[in-house]
mmCIF file with all atom_site columns, C-alpha atoms in Angstrom:
data_model
loop_
_atom_site.group_PDB
_atom_site.id
_atom_site.type_symbol
_atom_site.label_atom_id
_atom_site.label_alt_id
_atom_site.label_comp_id
_atom_site.label_asym_id
_atom_site.label_entity_id
_atom_site.label_seq_id
_atom_site.pdbx_PDB_ins_code
_atom_site.Cartn_x
_atom_site.Cartn_y
_atom_site.Cartn_z
_atom_site.occupancy
_atom_site.B_iso_or_equiv
_atom_site.pdbx_formal_charge
_atom_site.auth_seq_id
_atom_site.auth_comp_id
_atom_site.auth_asym_id
_atom_site.auth_atom_id
_atom_site.pdbx_PDB_model_num
ATOM 1   C CA . GLN A 1 1   ? -50.919 6.051  89.778 1.00 78.00 ? 1   GLN A CA 1
ATOM 2   C CA . VAL A 1 2   ? -48.822 9.044  88.845 1.00 88.00 ? 2   VAL A CA 1
ATOM 3   C CA . GLN A 1 3   ? -49.572 11.210 85.820 1.00 93.00 ? 3   GLN A CA 1
ATOM 4   C CA . LEU A 1 4   ? -46.629 12.605 83.833 1.00 96.00 ? 4   LEU A CA 1
ATOM 5   C CA . VAL A 1 5   ? -46.325 15.548 81.438 1.00 97.00 ? 5   VAL A CA 1
ATOM 6   C CA . GLU A 1 6   ? -43.109 16.325 79.560 1.00 98.00 ? 6   GLU A CA 1
ATOM 7   C CA . SER A 1 7   ? -42.031 19.702 78.230 1.00 98.00 ? 7   SER A CA 1
ATOM 8   C CA . GLY A 1 8   ? -38.961 21.457 76.898 1.00 98.00 ? 8   GLY A CA 1
ATOM 9   C CA . GLY A 1 9   ? -38.477 19.743 73.572 1.00 97.00 ? 9   GLY A CA 1
ATOM 10  C CA . GLY A 1 10  ? -37.742 21.617 70.382 1.00 97.00 ? 10  GLY A CA 1
ATOM 11  C CA . LEU A 1 11  ? -35.339 22.194 67.527 1.00 98.00 ? 11  LEU A CA 1
ATOM 12  C CA . VAL A 1 12  ? -31.659 22.704 68.337 1.00 98.00 ? 12  VAL A CA 1
ATOM 13  C CA . GLN A 1 13  ? -28.440 22.716 66.357 1.00 98.00 ? 13  GLN A CA 1
ATOM 14  C CA . ALA A 1 14  ? -25.838 20.021 66.798 1.00 97.00 ? 14  ALA A CA 1
ATOM 15  C CA . GLU A 1 15  ? -23.596 20.627 69.826 1.00 97.00 ? 15  GLU A CA 1
ATOM 16  C CA . GLY A 1 16  ? -26.382 22.662 71.415 1.00 98.00 ? 16  GLY A CA 1
ATOM 17  C CA . SER A 1 17  ? -28.255 22.011 74.663 1.00 98.00 ? 17  SER A CA 1
ATOM 18  C CA . LEU A 1 18  ? -31.825 21.447 75.807 1.00 98.00 ? 18  LEU A CA 1
ATOM 19  C CA . ARG A 1 19  ? -33.398 20.814 79.183 1.00 98.00 ? 19  ARG A CA 1
ATOM 20  C CA . LEU A 1 20  ? -36.425 18.580 79.340 1.00 98.00 ? 20  LEU A CA 1
ATOM 21  C CA . SER A 1 21  ? -38.823 18.673 82.270 1.00 98.00 ? 21  SER A CA 1
ATOM 22  C CA . CYS A 1 22  ? -41.373 16.167 83.456 1.00 97.00 ? 22  CYS A CA 1
ATOM 23  C CA . ALA A 1 23  ? -44.100 17.238 85.867 1.00 96.00 ? 23  ALA A CA 1
ATOM 24  C CA . ALA A 1 24  ? -45.765 14.565 87.992 1.00 93.00 ? 24  ALA A CA 1
ATOM 25  C CA . SER A 1 25  ? -49.110 14.573 89.735 1.00 90.00 ? 25  SER A CA 1
ATOM 26  C CA . GLY A 1 26  ? -51.606 12.210 91.265 1.00 81.00 ? 26  GLY A CA 1
ATOM 27  C CA . ASP A 1 27  ? -49.463 10.134 93.589 1.00 73.00 ? 27  ASP A CA 1
ATOM 28  C CA . THR A 1 28  ? -46.465 10.310 95.897 1.00 75.00 ? 28  THR A CA 1
ATOM 29  C CA . PHE A 1 29  ? -43.834 11.325 93.371 1.00 69.00 ? 29  PHE A CA 1
ATOM 30  C CA . SER A 1 30  ? -40.917 10.929 95.761 1.00 67.00 ? 30  SER A CA 1
ATOM 31  C CA . SER A 1 31  ? -41.534 7.200  96.176 1.00 73.00 ? 31  SER A CA 1
ATOM 32  C CA . TYR A 1 32  ? -40.919 6.372  92.520 1.00 86.00 ? 32  TYR A CA 1
ATOM 33  C CA . PHE A 1 33  ? -37.866 5.712  90.458 1.00 93.00 ? 33  PHE A CA 1
ATOM 34  C CA . MET A 1 34  ? -37.945 7.930  87.388 1.00 95.00 ? 34  MET A CA 1
ATOM 35  C CA . ALA A 1 35  ? -36.486 7.495  83.936 1.00 97.00 ? 35  ALA A CA 1
ATOM 36  C CA . TRP A 1 36  ? -36.226 9.002  80.486 1.00 98.00 ? 36  TRP A CA 1
ATOM 37  C CA . PHE A 1 37  ? -36.625 6.949  77.333 1.00 98.00 ? 37  PHE A CA 1
ATOM 38  C CA . ARG A 1 38  ? -36.658 7.983  73.693 1.00 98.00 ? 38  ARG A CA 1
ATOM 39  C CA . ARG A 1 39  ? -38.138 6.642  70.483 1.00 97.00 ? 39  ARG A CA 1
ATOM 40  C CA . THR A 1 40  ? -36.950 7.210  66.938 1.00 91.00 ? 40  THR A CA 1
ATOM 41  C CA . PRO A 1 41  ? -38.776 6.255  63.731 1.00 81.00 ? 41  PRO A CA 1
ATOM 42  C CA . GLY A 1 42  ? -38.507 2.536  63.145 1.00 80.00 ? 42  GLY A CA 1
ATOM 43  C CA . LYS A 1 43  ? -37.243 1.777  66.654 1.00 84.00 ? 43  LYS A CA 1
ATOM 44  C CA . GLY A 1 44  ? -38.841 0.917  69.939 1.00 85.00 ? 44  GLY A CA 1
ATOM 45  C CA . ARG A 1 45  ? -38.367 2.910  73.099 1.00 93.00 ? 45  ARG A CA 1
ATOM 46  C CA . GLU A 1 46  ? -34.706 3.199  74.035 1.00 96.00 ? 46  GLU A CA 1
ATOM 47  C CA . PHE A 1 47  ? -33.505 3.734  77.581 1.00 97.00 ? 47  PHE A CA 1
ATOM 48  C CA . VAL A 1 48  ? -31.742 7.038  78.229 1.00 98.00 ? 48  VAL A CA 1
ATOM 49  C CA . ALA A 1 49  ? -31.352 7.536  81.988 1.00 98.00 ? 49  ALA A CA 1
ATOM 50  C CA . SER A 1 50  ? -32.903 6.709  85.350 1.00 97.00 ? 50  SER A CA 1
ATOM 51  C CA . ILE A 1 51  ? -32.707 8.050  88.895 1.00 96.00 ? 51  ILE A CA 1
ATOM 52  C CA . THR A 1 52  ? -33.519 6.748  92.356 1.00 93.00 ? 52  THR A CA 1
ATOM 53  C CA . TRP A 1 53  ? -36.305 8.255  94.442 1.00 88.00 ? 53  TRP A CA 1
ATOM 54  C CA . THR A 1 54  ? -33.787 10.199 96.527 1.00 90.00 ? 54  THR A CA 1
ATOM 55  C CA . GLY A 1 55  ? -31.770 11.301 93.512 1.00 91.00 ? 55  GLY A CA 1
ATOM 56  C CA . SER A 1 56  ? -28.630 9.822  95.037 1.00 93.00 ? 56  SER A CA 1
ATOM 57  C CA . ARG A 1 57  ? -27.976 7.331  92.235 1.00 95.00 ? 57  ARG A CA 1
ATOM 58  C CA . THR A 1 58  ? -28.310 7.585  88.484 1.00 97.00 ? 58  THR A CA 1
ATOM 59  C CA . TYR A 1 59  ? -27.868 5.263  85.535 1.00 97.00 ? 59  TYR A CA 1
ATOM 60  C CA . TYR A 1 60  ? -27.207 6.206  81.903 1.00 98.00 ? 60  TYR A CA 1
ATOM 61  C CA . ALA A 1 61  ? -27.205 4.561  78.535 1.00 97.00 ? 61  ALA A CA 1
ATOM 62  C CA . ASP A 1 62  ? -23.719 4.452  77.028 1.00 97.00 ? 62  ASP A CA 1
ATOM 63  C CA . ALA A 1 63  ? -24.899 6.596  74.114 1.00 97.00 ? 63  ALA A CA 1
ATOM 64  C CA . VAL A 1 64  ? -25.597 9.585  76.370 1.00 98.00 ? 64  VAL A CA 1
ATOM 65  C CA . LYS A 1 65  ? -23.135 9.095  79.230 1.00 98.00 ? 65  LYS A CA 1
ATOM 66  C CA . GLY A 1 66  ? -21.118 12.238 79.831 1.00 98.00 ? 66  GLY A CA 1
ATOM 67  C CA . ARG A 1 67  ? -23.513 14.410 77.795 1.00 98.00 ? 67  ARG A CA 1
ATOM 68  C CA . PHE A 1 68  ? -26.880 14.026 79.539 1.00 98.00 ? 68  PHE A CA 1
ATOM 69  C CA . THR A 1 69  ? -27.727 14.530 83.201 1.00 98.00 ? 69  THR A CA 1
ATOM 70  C CA . ILE A 1 70  ? -30.889 13.337 84.929 1.00 98.00 ? 70  ILE A CA 1
ATOM 71  C CA . SER A 1 71  ? -32.019 15.041 88.130 1.00 97.00 ? 71  SER A CA 1
ATOM 72  C CA . ARG A 1 72  ? -35.163 15.460 90.192 1.00 95.00 ? 72  ARG A CA 1
ATOM 73  C CA . ASP A 1 73  ? -36.752 17.929 92.582 1.00 94.00 ? 73  ASP A CA 1
ATOM 74  C CA . ASN A 1 74  ? -39.174 16.069 94.837 1.00 92.00 ? 74  ASN A CA 1
ATOM 75  C CA . ALA A 1 75  ? -40.440 19.325 96.355 1.00 92.00 ? 75  ALA A CA 1
ATOM 76  C CA . LYS A 1 76  ? -41.623 20.379 92.892 1.00 93.00 ? 76  LYS A CA 1
ATOM 77  C CA . ASN A 1 77  ? -42.612 16.878 91.726 1.00 93.00 ? 77  ASN A CA 1
ATOM 78  C CA . LYS A 1 78  ? -40.360 17.218 88.705 1.00 95.00 ? 78  LYS A CA 1
ATOM 79  C CA . VAL A 1 79  ? -37.637 15.277 86.953 1.00 96.00 ? 79  VAL A CA 1
ATOM 80  C CA . TYR A 1 80  ? -35.277 16.832 84.448 1.00 98.00 ? 80  TYR A CA 1
ATOM 81  C CA . LEU A 1 81  ? -32.997 15.771 81.626 1.00 98.00 ? 81  LEU A CA 1
ATOM 82  C CA . GLN A 1 82  ? -30.196 18.189 80.802 1.00 98.00 ? 82  GLN A CA 1
ATOM 83  C CA . MET A 1 83  ? -28.900 17.374 77.342 1.00 98.00 ? 83  MET A CA 1
ATOM 84  C CA . ASN A 1 84  ? -25.596 18.853 76.211 1.00 98.00 ? 84  ASN A CA 1
ATOM 85  C CA . SER A 1 85  ? -23.447 18.344 73.108 1.00 98.00 ? 85  SER A CA 1
ATOM 86  C CA . LEU A 1 86  ? -26.480 17.144 71.217 1.00 98.00 ? 86  LEU A CA 1
ATOM 87  C CA . LYS A 1 87  ? -26.006 15.044 68.094 1.00 97.00 ? 87  LYS A CA 1
ATOM 88  C CA . SER A 1 88  ? -28.302 14.369 65.163 1.00 94.00 ? 88  SER A CA 1
ATOM 89  C CA . GLU A 1 89  ? -28.747 10.815 66.424 1.00 94.00 ? 89  GLU A CA 1
ATOM 90  C CA . ASP A 1 90  ? -30.337 12.211 69.600 1.00 96.00 ? 90  ASP A CA 1
ATOM 91  C CA . THR A 1 91  ? -33.340 13.267 67.511 1.00 96.00 ? 91  THR A CA 1
ATOM 92  C CA . ALA A 1 92  ? -36.315 11.418 68.992 1.00 97.00 ? 92  ALA A CA 1
ATOM 93  C CA . VAL A 1 93  ? -39.496 11.695 71.002 1.00 98.00 ? 93  VAL A CA 1
ATOM 94  C CA . TYR A 1 94  ? -38.467 11.721 74.653 1.00 98.00 ? 94  TYR A CA 1
ATOM 95  C CA . TYR A 1 95  ? -40.678 10.180 77.328 1.00 98.00 ? 95  TYR A CA 1
ATOM 96  C CA . CYS A 1 96  ? -40.464 10.246 81.087 1.00 97.00 ? 96  CYS A CA 1
ATOM 97  C CA . ALA A 1 97  ? -41.624 7.233  83.060 1.00 96.00 ? 97  ALA A CA 1
ATOM 98  C CA . SER A 1 98  ? -42.100 6.210  86.663 1.00 94.00 ? 98  SER A CA 1
ATOM 99  C CA . GLY A 1 99  ? -41.653 2.821  88.264 1.00 91.00 ? 99  GLY A CA 1
ATOM 100 C CA . SER A 1 100 ? -40.846 1.016  91.459 1.00 86.00 ? 100 SER A CA 1
ATOM 101 C CA . ARG A 1 101 ? -38.341 -1.633 90.361 1.00 85.00 ? 101 ARG A CA 1
ATOM 102 C CA . GLY A 1 102 ? -35.085 0.186  90.793 1.00 85.00 ? 102 GLY A CA 1
ATOM 103 C CA . LEU A 1 103 ? -32.693 1.777  88.314 1.00 89.00 ? 103 LEU A CA 1
ATOM 104 C CA . SER A 1 104 ? -34.007 -0.301 85.457 1.00 92.00 ? 104 SER A CA 1
ATOM 105 C CA . SER A 1 105 ? -33.424 0.204  81.737 1.00 94.00 ? 105 SER A CA 1
ATOM 106 C CA . ASN A 1 106 ? -36.343 -2.050 80.830 1.00 94.00 ? 106 ASN A CA 1
ATOM 107 C CA . VAL A 1 107 ? -39.494 -0.501 79.405 1.00 94.00 ? 107 VAL A CA 1
ATOM 108 C CA . THR A 1 108 ? -41.623 -3.101 81.167 1.00 94.00 ? 108 THR A CA 1
ATOM 109 C CA . ASP A 1 109 ? -40.430 -1.995 84.623 1.00 94.00 ? 109 ASP A CA 1
ATOM 110 C CA . TYR A 1 110 ? -42.137 1.375  84.270 1.00 94.00 ? 110 TYR A CA 1
ATOM 111 C CA . ALA A 1 111 ? -45.887 1.621  84.822 1.00 91.00 ? 111 ALA A CA 1
ATOM 112 C CA . ALA A 1 112 ? -46.671 5.255  84.028 1.00 93.00 ? 112 ALA A CA 1
ATOM 113 C CA . TRP A 1 113 ? -45.609 7.231  80.965 1.00 96.00 ? 113 TRP A CA 1
ATOM 114 C CA . GLY A 1 114 ? -45.951 10.761 79.702 1.00 97.00 ? 114 GLY A CA 1
ATOM 115 C CA . GLN A 1 115 ? -47.112 11.654 76.205 1.00 97.00 ? 115 GLN A CA 1
ATOM 116 C CA . GLY A 1 116 ? -43.626 12.534 74.976 1.00 98.00 ? 116 GLY A CA 1
ATOM 117 C CA . THR A 1 117 ? -41.859 15.654 73.729 1.00 98.00 ? 117 THR A CA 1
ATOM 118 C CA . GLN A 1 118 ? -40.086 15.940 70.384 1.00 98.00 ? 118 GLN A CA 1
ATOM 119 C CA . VAL A 1 119 ? -36.392 16.792 70.253 1.00 98.00 ? 119 VAL A CA 1
ATOM 120 C CA . THR A 1 120 ? -34.921 17.523 66.835 1.00 97.00 ? 120 THR A CA 1
ATOM 121 C CA . VAL A 1 121 ? -31.192 18.103 66.396 1.00 97.00 ? 121 VAL A CA 1
ATOM 122 C CA . SER A 1 122 ? -30.120 19.660 63.113 1.00 96.00 ? 122 SER A CA 1
ATOM 123 C CA . SER A 1 123 ? -26.639 19.008 61.788 1.00 89.00 ? 123 SER A CA 1
#
């Protein structure tokens, strides 16, 4: 089982940028699909983006397509989420997750989760 720790969250103004990082340990990181989800008050976890174990394919939620970019560095056991043109509705706790069921947007297809990092976008 892989252990995940997110970092990079914070307070940013609308139209600004943030880069989230997720550090993995405990298992063969390169064999897992990775994803980012987010949770806002009153909502469940919402899919943001996912990436294959090679990094060759990615999948995005419509709400972030064109603004967010997911990437990974298997040599460093890290996955990243570059967030540009941030909006107030992007305010959430962001979680990284690992799984083995492909580029899924389903919460249930991911077995390991980090503790989350807060992103707050002020308008």
